[in-house]
Amino acid sequence: MQTARKEENMITLPPLPYAQNALEPHITANTLSFHYGKHHQAYVTNLNNLIKDTPLAGATLEEIIMASAKDASKAGIFNNSAQVWNHTFYWNSMKPNGGGAPKGKLADKITKDFGSYEKFVEAFKQAGATQFGSGWAWLVLDGDTLKVTKTGNADLPMAHGQKALLTIDVWEHAYYLDFQNRRPDYITTFLDKLVNWDFAEKNLG
Ligand code: MN3
């Protein structure tokens, strides 16, 4: 019984929103089997080990992230909890047969805040390509304004008072098996073939 009670308090790995081969030929099942099955799973496992028998056991993922974001003594908890959140958000930022320009409310807001969809694309590619080392590029809502941002390692918009709408993982493990060192090609493929604007618009609220 004690085991069952403890499991209720654990952070779990959410299912991928599509099959591991659903993003092929752009992102292969081989990449997803490692990226989701090994990397994402490892962040979940590490986090559960780190919060076990601490006051954060049983907290929601967002509560754990915010409780550790500004506390240097909890860097390991922050890194692993934020990476659990970031990866779930990233899987949902893509879909089979995605890509291209958004429509409707989000398209209008992108035009209003960036000048055009092309200007957004330019900013997003620039952010992803210039994030030095590991990290993420984001479309966020900052107050009432859409912005493109980049974060290093596990860092994420909610730690900066921003609302995430969309993300791309630019850690090498996200693209190296399929694109080797060609990070800009991976970002272009994400935007042209994979991006899930329905998810981003839902996050806009
Ligand atoms: Mn990753």
Coordinates of C-alpha atoms and ligand atoms in Angstrom, one line a residue:
M1 CA 0.0 0.0 0.0
Q2 CA 2.9 2.3 0.8
T3 CA 4.2 1.8 -2.8
A4 CA 0.8 2.8 -4.3
R5 CA 0.7 5.9 -2.2
K6 CA 4.2 6.9 -3.2
E7 CA 3.4 6.4 -6.9
E8 CA 0.5 8.9 -6.7
N9 CA 3.1 11.5 -5.8
M10 CA 5.3 10.8 -8.7
I11 CA 5.8 12.9 -11.8
T12 CA 5.0 10.7 -14.8
L13 CA 6.2 10.8 -18.4
P14 CA 3.2 11.8 -20.5
P15 CA 2.5 9.8 -23.7
L16 CA 3.8 11.2 -26.9
P17 CA 0.9 12.9 -28.7
Y18 CA 1.7 10.8 -31.9
A19 CA 3.5 7.6 -32.9
Q20 CA 7.3 7.6 -32.8
N21 CA 7.5 7.4 -36.6
A22 CA 4.7 10.0 -37.2
L23 CA 7.1 12.9 -37.9
E24 CA 9.1 11.0 -40.5
P25 CA 10.9 11.7 -42.7
H26 CA 11.7 15.0 -40.9
I27 CA 12.3 13.7 -37.4
T28 CA 12.8 10.0 -37.4
A29 CA 11.6 7.3 -35.0
N30 CA 15.2 6.7 -34.2
T31 CA 15.5 10.3 -32.9
L32 CA 12.3 10.1 -31.0
S33 CA 13.1 6.8 -29.4
F34 CA 16.2 8.3 -27.8
H35 CA 14.9 11.8 -27.3
Y36 CA 11.5 10.8 -25.8
G37 CA 12.3 7.3 -24.6
K38 CA 15.7 8.0 -23.1
H39 CA 16.3 11.8 -22.5
H40 CA 12.7 12.8 -21.5
Q41 CA 12.3 9.7 -19.4
A42 CA 15.6 10.3 -17.7
Y43 CA 14.5 13.8 -16.6
V44 CA 11.4 12.3 -15.1
T45 CA 13.3 9.6 -13.3
N46 CA 16.0 12.1 -12.0
L47 CA 13.3 14.5 -10.8
N48 CA 11.4 11.8 -8.9
N49 CA 14.7 10.7 -7.2
L50 CA 15.5 14.3 -6.3
I51 CA 12.2 15.2 -4.8
K52 CA 11.5 11.9 -3.0
D53 CA 10.9 12.5 0.7
T54 CA 11.2 16.3 0.3
P55 CA 8.4 18.9 0.7
L56 CA 8.2 19.0 -3.1
A57 CA 7.1 15.4 -3.3
G58 CA 3.4 15.5 -4.4
A59 CA 3.6 19.1 -5.8
T60 CA 2.6 19.7 -9.4
L61 CA 5.3 20.0 -12.0
E62 CA 4.7 23.8 -12.4
E63 CA 4.9 24.2 -8.6
I64 CA 8.2 22.3 -8.5
I65 CA 9.6 24.5 -11.4
M66 CA 8.6 27.8 -9.7
A67 CA 9.8 26.7 -6.3
S68 CA 13.2 25.8 -7.6
A69 CA 13.7 28.5 -10.3
K70 CA 15.2 31.2 -8.1
D71 CA 16.9 28.9 -5.6
A72 CA 20.5 28.0 -6.5
S73 CA 20.5 25.1 -4.0
K74 CA 17.8 23.5 -6.0
A75 CA 19.5 23.7 -9.4
G76 CA 19.2 20.0 -10.1
I77 CA 15.5 20.0 -9.3
F78 CA 15.0 23.0 -11.5
N79 CA 16.9 21.6 -14.4
N80 CA 15.1 18.3 -14.4
S81 CA 11.6 19.6 -13.7
A82 CA 11.9 22.3 -16.4
Q83 CA 13.2 19.8 -18.8
V84 CA 10.3 17.5 -18.1
W85 CA 7.9 20.4 -18.9
N86 CA 9.9 21.7 -21.9
H87 CA 9.9 18.4 -23.6
T88 CA 6.2 17.7 -23.2
F89 CA 5.6 21.3 -24.6
Y90 CA 8.0 20.6 -27.5
W91 CA 6.2 17.3 -28.5
N92 CA 3.0 19.3 -28.6
S93 CA 4.6 22.1 -30.6
M94 CA 4.8 19.7 -33.5
K95 CA 2.4 17.5 -35.4
P96 CA 2.4 15.2 -38.5
N97 CA 1.7 17.3 -41.6
G98 CA 2.2 20.5 -39.6
G99 CA 4.1 23.5 -40.7
G100 CA 3.5 26.6 -42.7
A101 CA 1.9 29.9 -41.7
P102 CA -0.8 30.0 -39.0
K103 CA -4.4 31.2 -39.7
G104 CA -7.0 33.1 -37.8
K105 CA -6.4 35.0 -34.5
L106 CA -2.8 33.9 -34.0
A107 CA -1.9 34.9 -37.6
D108 CA -3.4 38.3 -37.0
K109 CA -1.5 38.8 -33.8
I110 CA 1.8 37.7 -35.4
T111 CA 1.3 40.2 -38.1
K112 CA 0.5 42.9 -35.6
D113 CA 3.4 42.2 -33.2
F114 CA 6.2 41.2 -35.7
G115 CA 5.1 43.1 -38.8
S116 CA 4.6 39.9 -40.9
Y117 CA 4.8 36.1 -40.6
E118 CA 8.1 36.3 -42.5
K119 CA 9.5 38.6 -39.9
F120 CA 8.5 36.1 -37.2
V121 CA 10.2 33.3 -39.1
E122 CA 13.3 35.4 -39.4
A123 CA 13.4 36.1 -35.6
F124 CA 12.6 32.5 -34.7
K125 CA 15.3 31.1 -36.9
Q126 CA 17.8 33.6 -35.6
A127 CA 17.0 32.8 -32.0
G128 CA 17.3 29.1 -32.5
A129 CA 20.5 29.3 -34.6
T130 CA 22.2 31.7 -32.2
Q131 CA 21.4 30.0 -28.9
F132 CA 25.0 29.1 -27.9
G133 CA 25.3 25.5 -26.8
S134 CA 22.1 23.9 -25.5
G135 CA 18.7 25.5 -25.1
W136 CA 15.4 26.4 -26.6
A137 CA 13.8 29.0 -28.9
W138 CA 10.3 30.2 -28.0
L139 CA 7.3 32.1 -29.2
V140 CA 6.0 33.7 -26.0
L141 CA 3.3 36.1 -24.8
D142 CA 5.0 38.8 -22.7
G143 CA 2.2 40.9 -21.3
D144 CA 0.0 41.4 -24.3
T145 CA 2.8 41.2 -26.9
L146 CA 4.2 38.2 -28.8
K147 CA 7.9 37.9 -28.6
V148 CA 10.6 35.4 -29.8
T149 CA 13.0 34.5 -27.1
K150 CA 15.8 31.9 -26.5
T151 CA 16.8 30.3 -23.2
G152 CA 19.9 28.3 -22.2
N153 CA 19.9 24.7 -21.0
A154 CA 16.6 24.0 -19.1
D155 CA 15.5 27.7 -18.6
L156 CA 11.9 28.4 -19.7
P157 CA 9.5 31.3 -20.1
M158 CA 7.4 30.7 -16.9
A159 CA 10.5 31.5 -14.9
H160 CA 10.5 35.0 -16.5
G161 CA 6.8 35.8 -16.1
Q162 CA 6.1 34.9 -19.8
K163 CA 3.6 32.5 -21.3
A164 CA 5.0 30.0 -23.7
L165 CA 3.0 29.4 -26.9
L166 CA 5.5 27.3 -28.9
T167 CA 9.0 25.9 -28.6
I168 CA 11.8 24.2 -30.5
D169 CA 14.5 22.1 -28.7
V170 CA 17.9 23.2 -30.0
W171 CA 20.0 20.8 -27.8
E172 CA 22.1 18.7 -30.2
H173 CA 20.3 15.5 -29.1
A174 CA 17.1 16.9 -30.8
Y175 CA 18.5 17.0 -34.3
Y176 CA 22.0 15.4 -34.5
L177 CA 20.8 11.9 -35.7
D178 CA 18.7 13.4 -38.5
F179 CA 20.5 16.7 -39.4
Q180 CA 24.0 16.2 -37.9
N181 CA 25.4 19.7 -37.3
R182 CA 22.9 21.5 -39.5
R183 CA 20.8 23.2 -36.8
P184 CA 19.5 25.9 -39.2
D185 CA 18.0 23.1 -41.5
Y186 CA 16.4 21.5 -38.5
I187 CA 14.8 24.8 -37.5
T188 CA 13.6 25.5 -41.1
T189 CA 12.1 21.9 -41.3
F190 CA 10.3 22.5 -37.9
L191 CA 8.7 25.7 -39.3
D192 CA 7.9 24.4 -42.8
K193 CA 6.8 20.8 -42.0
L194 CA 6.1 20.2 -38.3
V195 CA 5.0 23.3 -36.3
N196 CA 1.6 22.9 -34.7
W197 CA -0.2 26.2 -34.8
D198 CA -3.4 24.8 -33.3
F199 CA -1.4 24.1 -30.1
A200 CA 0.1 27.6 -30.1
E201 CA -3.3 29.3 -30.6
K202 CA -4.8 27.2 -27.8
N203 CA -1.9 28.5 -25.5
L204 CA -2.7 32.1 -26.6
G205 CA -6.1 31.6 -25.0
Ligands
MN3_1 MN 15.8 17.6 -25.6

